[in-house]
Amino acid sequence: SFVLTQPPSVSVAPGQTASITCGGDNIGDKAVHWYQKKPGQAPVLVIFYDSDRPSGIPKRFSGSKSGNTATLTLSRVEAGDEADYYCQVWDGTGDHYFVFGTGTKVTIL
Amino acid sequence: QVQLQESGPGLVKPSQTLSLTCTVSGDSISSGIYYWSWVRQPAGKGLEWIGRIHTTGSTNYNPSLKSRVTISVDSSKNQFSLKLSSVTATDTAVYFCARESVYSGADFWGQGTLVSVAS
């Protein structure tokens, strides 16, 4: 089965930059989406199609991809950015289904 | 504004079938532009995509759950539903419904509903 690997945790001081990676086979050929998930709340789409931002998402959130790794970058982080972040990819080569990454807990120091 | 709302029993007995419905407002499932999906999150664990349906009835399921999952749509009521059979305690989770597409992700979500599997 298709696996997306993320670091379990990332810690960052307020005002600094946090980078979250998402690795998977042939991810370069797939559209990568990113979600923010806070306890007790529904996930929020923060980046779609590798680097596009939905309306209402601050420009501090950006996405990129190089080779088999996608990266979500949070610039000038704020206390409200503390959450779990998940990448997501459509596996259209085998069973045709969406796969979520393992998730990364972002802690604001 | 698109809104989704999950409904269904919060407690299901082991070996029985979990049934949830998602009611959509602010968009028409019949438009055919999007797929309509289910995602779950057990306590302390990550997000798991369960499956999705299109207004045409076309479905895709997570291979790990495929043998137990059925997703159906009732376009006349602008609703879609999830059935998960032979549940065990490991199916205890918060279940979310969402609107999604392959290239734009899941942009609208329900608030989620906790389903516990216990006798």
Short mmCIF file of C-alpha atoms in Angstrom, two decimals:
data_model
loop_
_atom_site.label_atom_id
_atom_site.label_comp_id
_atom_site.label_asym_id
_atom_site.label_seq_id
_atom_site.Cartn_x
_atom_site.Cartn_y
_atom_site.Cartn_z
CA SER A 1 0.00 0.00 0.00
CA PHE A 2 1.02 3.58 -0.61
CA VAL A 3 2.70 5.27 2.37
CA LEU A 4 3.31 8.95 3.06
CA THR A 5 5.94 9.60 5.71
CA GLN A 6 6.03 12.73 7.85
CA PRO A 7 8.19 13.63 10.86
CA PRO A 8 6.23 12.97 14.08
CA SER A 9 6.92 16.40 15.51
CA VAL A 10 8.33 19.82 14.76
CA SER A 11 9.00 22.54 17.33
CA VAL A 12 9.39 26.19 16.46
CA ALA A 13 9.55 29.52 18.28
CA PRO A 14 6.98 32.21 17.55
CA GLY A 15 7.92 34.30 14.55
CA GLN A 16 10.19 31.64 13.13
CA THR A 17 9.66 29.23 10.22
CA ALA A 18 8.51 25.62 10.44
CA SER A 19 8.93 23.14 7.62
CA ILE A 20 7.03 19.85 7.46
CA THR A 21 8.04 17.23 4.94
CA CYS A 22 5.96 14.50 3.30
CA GLY A 23 7.73 11.72 1.46
CA GLY A 24 6.36 8.98 -0.75
CA ASP A 25 7.08 7.03 -3.91
CA ASN A 26 6.43 9.00 -7.09
CA ILE A 27 4.89 11.83 -5.10
CA GLY A 28 6.32 14.12 -7.77
CA ASP A 29 3.65 12.84 -10.14
CA LYS A 30 0.77 13.41 -7.74
CA ALA A 31 -1.14 16.40 -6.39
CA VAL A 32 -0.35 16.93 -2.71
CA HIS A 33 -2.80 18.51 -0.30
CA TRP A 34 -2.15 19.66 3.27
CA TYR A 35 -4.54 19.86 6.22
CA GLN A 36 -4.38 21.47 9.64
CA LYS A 37 -6.12 19.50 12.38
CA LYS A 38 -6.77 20.91 15.84
CA PRO A 39 -8.31 18.87 18.69
CA GLY A 40 -12.07 18.77 18.57
CA GLN A 41 -12.24 20.48 15.20
CA ALA A 42 -12.63 19.34 11.61
CA PRO A 43 -9.54 19.33 9.41
CA VAL A 44 -8.89 22.52 7.47
CA LEU A 45 -7.43 22.46 3.97
CA VAL A 46 -4.44 24.83 3.99
CA ILE A 47 -2.71 23.92 0.72
CA PHE A 48 -4.03 22.07 -2.33
CA TYR A 49 -2.38 20.89 -5.55
CA ASP A 50 1.11 21.18 -4.07
CA SER A 51 1.21 24.94 -3.55
CA ASP A 52 -2.21 26.59 -3.99
CA ARG A 53 -3.86 28.28 -1.02
CA PRO A 54 -7.63 28.15 -0.48
CA SER A 55 -9.30 31.47 0.11
CA GLY A 56 -8.94 32.60 3.70
CA ILE A 57 -5.66 30.81 4.33
CA PRO A 58 -2.87 33.25 5.25
CA LYS A 59 0.05 33.68 2.86
CA ARG A 60 2.25 32.48 5.73
CA PHE A 61 1.25 28.97 4.64
CA SER A 62 3.05 27.76 1.53
CA GLY A 63 3.67 24.46 -0.19
CA SER A 64 6.34 23.11 -2.48
CA LYS A 65 7.54 19.86 -3.92
CA SER A 66 10.87 18.50 -5.09
CA GLY A 67 11.42 14.98 -6.27
CA ASN A 68 9.63 12.58 -3.95
CA THR A 69 9.23 15.07 -1.11
CA ALA A 70 6.56 17.71 -0.57
CA THR A 71 7.02 20.43 2.02
CA LEU A 72 4.57 22.60 3.93
CA THR A 73 6.20 25.78 5.21
CA LEU A 74 4.72 27.91 7.97
CA SER A 75 6.37 31.33 8.07
CA ARG A 76 6.26 33.71 11.01
CA VAL A 77 4.48 31.11 13.06
CA GLU A 78 1.90 32.11 15.63
CA ALA A 79 0.51 30.38 18.69
CA GLY A 80 -2.64 29.57 16.73
CA ASP A 81 -0.64 27.48 14.27
CA GLU A 82 -0.07 24.80 16.89
CA ALA A 83 -1.83 21.75 15.48
CA ASP A 84 -1.35 18.46 13.69
CA TYR A 85 -0.65 18.70 9.98
CA TYR A 86 -1.34 15.98 7.43
CA CYS A 87 -0.39 15.63 3.80
CA GLN A 88 -2.67 13.76 1.41
CA VAL A 89 -2.24 12.23 -2.01
CA TRP A 90 -4.46 10.34 -4.42
CA ASP A 91 -3.04 6.91 -5.21
CA GLY A 92 -4.35 6.39 -8.69
CA THR A 93 -2.00 3.62 -9.70
CA GLY A 94 -3.36 0.69 -7.73
CA ASP A 95 -6.49 0.70 -5.65
CA HIS A 96 -7.45 4.31 -6.39
CA TYR A 97 -7.86 5.93 -3.02
CA PHE A 98 -6.73 8.91 -0.98
CA VAL A 99 -3.86 8.39 1.41
CA PHE A 100 -3.07 10.59 4.40
CA GLY A 101 0.41 11.07 5.71
CA THR A 102 1.36 9.92 9.19
CA GLY A 103 0.88 13.42 10.58
CA THR A 104 3.18 15.98 12.19
CA LYS A 105 2.55 17.69 15.52
CA VAL A 106 3.69 21.31 15.35
CA THR A 107 4.50 22.76 18.75
CA ILE A 108 5.03 26.47 19.25
CA LEU A 109 7.67 26.98 21.90
CA GLN B 1 -21.54 28.57 2.16
CA VAL B 2 -21.28 24.81 1.85
CA GLN B 3 -22.14 22.94 5.02
CA LEU B 4 -22.05 19.24 5.85
CA GLN B 5 -23.58 17.60 8.90
CA GLU B 6 -23.07 14.04 10.08
CA SER B 7 -25.82 12.18 11.89
CA GLY B 8 -26.29 8.72 13.30
CA PRO B 9 -25.94 6.60 16.43
CA GLY B 10 -23.07 7.44 18.75
CA LEU B 11 -22.87 3.90 20.09
CA VAL B 12 -22.74 0.66 18.13
CA LYS B 13 -22.36 -2.85 19.48
CA PRO B 14 -19.47 -5.06 18.35
CA SER B 15 -20.18 -7.12 15.21
CA GLN B 16 -23.02 -4.81 14.21
CA THR B 17 -23.14 -2.26 11.40
CA LEU B 18 -22.22 1.38 11.87
CA SER B 19 -24.46 3.69 9.86
CA LEU B 20 -23.96 7.41 9.35
CA THR B 21 -25.55 9.99 7.08
CA CYS B 22 -24.11 13.27 5.85
CA THR B 23 -26.53 16.02 4.88
CA VAL B 24 -25.18 18.65 2.49
CA SER B 25 -26.42 22.22 2.20
CA GLY B 26 -25.16 25.08 0.06
CA ASP B 27 -24.19 22.74 -2.77
CA SER B 28 -25.89 20.06 -4.80
CA ILE B 29 -24.46 16.55 -4.80
CA SER B 30 -26.13 16.16 -8.20
CA SER B 31 -23.90 18.83 -9.76
CA GLY B 32 -21.36 16.09 -10.34
CA ILE B 33 -18.42 18.39 -9.80
CA TYR B 34 -17.22 16.85 -6.57
CA TYR B 35 -16.92 13.57 -4.79
CA TRP B 36 -18.35 13.11 -1.28
CA SER B 37 -16.21 11.30 1.21
CA TRP B 38 -15.84 9.86 4.70
CA VAL B 39 -12.74 10.19 6.89
CA ARG B 40 -12.22 9.01 10.44
CA GLN B 41 -9.82 9.63 13.29
CA PRO B 42 -9.48 7.30 16.28
CA ALA B 43 -8.52 9.02 19.50
CA GLY B 44 -4.81 9.81 19.55
CA LYS B 45 -4.27 8.57 16.01
CA GLY B 46 -4.06 10.02 12.53
CA LEU B 47 -6.62 10.67 9.84
CA GLU B 48 -7.83 7.70 7.82
CA TRP B 49 -9.66 8.08 4.50
CA ILE B 50 -12.55 5.62 4.30
CA GLY B 51 -14.01 6.16 0.86
CA ARG B 52 -15.98 8.40 -1.45
CA ILE B 53 -18.92 8.49 -3.83
CA HIS B 54 -19.92 10.49 -6.88
CA THR B 55 -23.50 11.39 -7.82
CA THR B 56 -23.22 8.79 -10.57
CA GLY B 57 -22.81 6.16 -7.88
CA SER B 58 -19.15 5.58 -8.63
CA THR B 59 -17.24 4.72 -5.46
CA ASN B 60 -13.68 4.29 -4.24
CA TYR B 61 -12.76 2.68 -0.95
CA ASN B 62 -9.70 2.37 1.25
CA PRO B 63 -8.38 -1.14 0.54
CA SER B 64 -7.98 -1.78 4.26
CA LEU B 65 -11.71 -1.29 4.82
CA LYS B 66 -13.13 -2.19 1.43
CA SER B 67 -14.60 -5.53 2.47
CA ARG B 68 -16.71 -3.88 5.20
CA VAL B 69 -17.62 -0.48 3.72
CA THR B 70 -20.55 0.67 1.62
CA ILE B 71 -21.09 4.31 0.69
CA SER B 72 -24.33 5.31 -0.98
CA VAL B 73 -25.92 8.54 -2.17
CA ASP B 74 -29.44 9.92 -2.13
CA SER B 75 -29.30 12.92 -4.44
CA SER B 76 -32.98 13.71 -3.90
CA LYS B 77 -32.24 14.40 -0.25
CA ASN B 78 -28.76 15.79 -0.93
CA GLN B 79 -27.35 13.17 1.41
CA PHE B 80 -24.79 10.42 1.32
CA SER B 81 -24.29 7.61 3.77
CA LEU B 82 -21.70 5.29 5.24
CA LYS B 83 -22.18 1.72 6.37
CA LEU B 84 -19.36 -0.15 8.07
CA SER B 85 -20.13 -3.75 8.94
CA SER B 86 -18.76 -6.13 11.55
CA VAL B 87 -17.41 -3.34 13.71
CA THR B 88 -14.97 -3.83 16.55
CA ALA B 89 -13.53 -1.52 19.18
CA THR B 90 -10.87 -0.45 16.70
CA ASP B 91 -13.60 1.25 14.66
CA THR B 92 -14.25 3.67 17.52
CA ALA B 93 -13.42 7.08 16.09
CA VAL B 94 -14.63 10.51 15.13
CA TYR B 95 -16.15 10.21 11.67
CA PHE B 96 -16.11 13.17 9.29
CA CYS B 97 -17.82 13.69 5.96
CA ALA B 98 -16.31 16.00 3.39
CA ARG B 99 -16.53 17.38 -0.13
CA GLU B 100 -13.46 16.57 -2.18
CA SER B 101 -11.78 16.26 -5.54
CA VAL B 102 -8.47 14.72 -6.55
CA TYR B 103 -6.88 18.02 -7.50
CA SER B 104 -8.39 20.39 -4.93
CA GLY B 105 -8.52 18.16 -1.88
CA ALA B 106 -11.29 18.20 0.71
CA ASP B 107 -12.38 21.80 1.03
CA PHE B 108 -15.50 21.51 3.18
CA TRP B 109 -15.99 19.22 6.15
CA GLY B 110 -18.64 18.28 8.63
CA GLN B 111 -17.93 18.92 12.30
CA GLY B 112 -17.44 15.22 12.95
CA THR B 113 -19.35 12.73 15.05
CA LEU B 114 -17.96 10.34 17.63
CA VAL B 115 -18.96 6.73 17.19
CA SER B 116 -18.05 4.32 19.94
CA VAL B 117 -18.13 0.56 19.52
CA ALA B 118 -18.95 -1.10 22.82
CA SER B 119 -21.35 -3.62 24.27
#
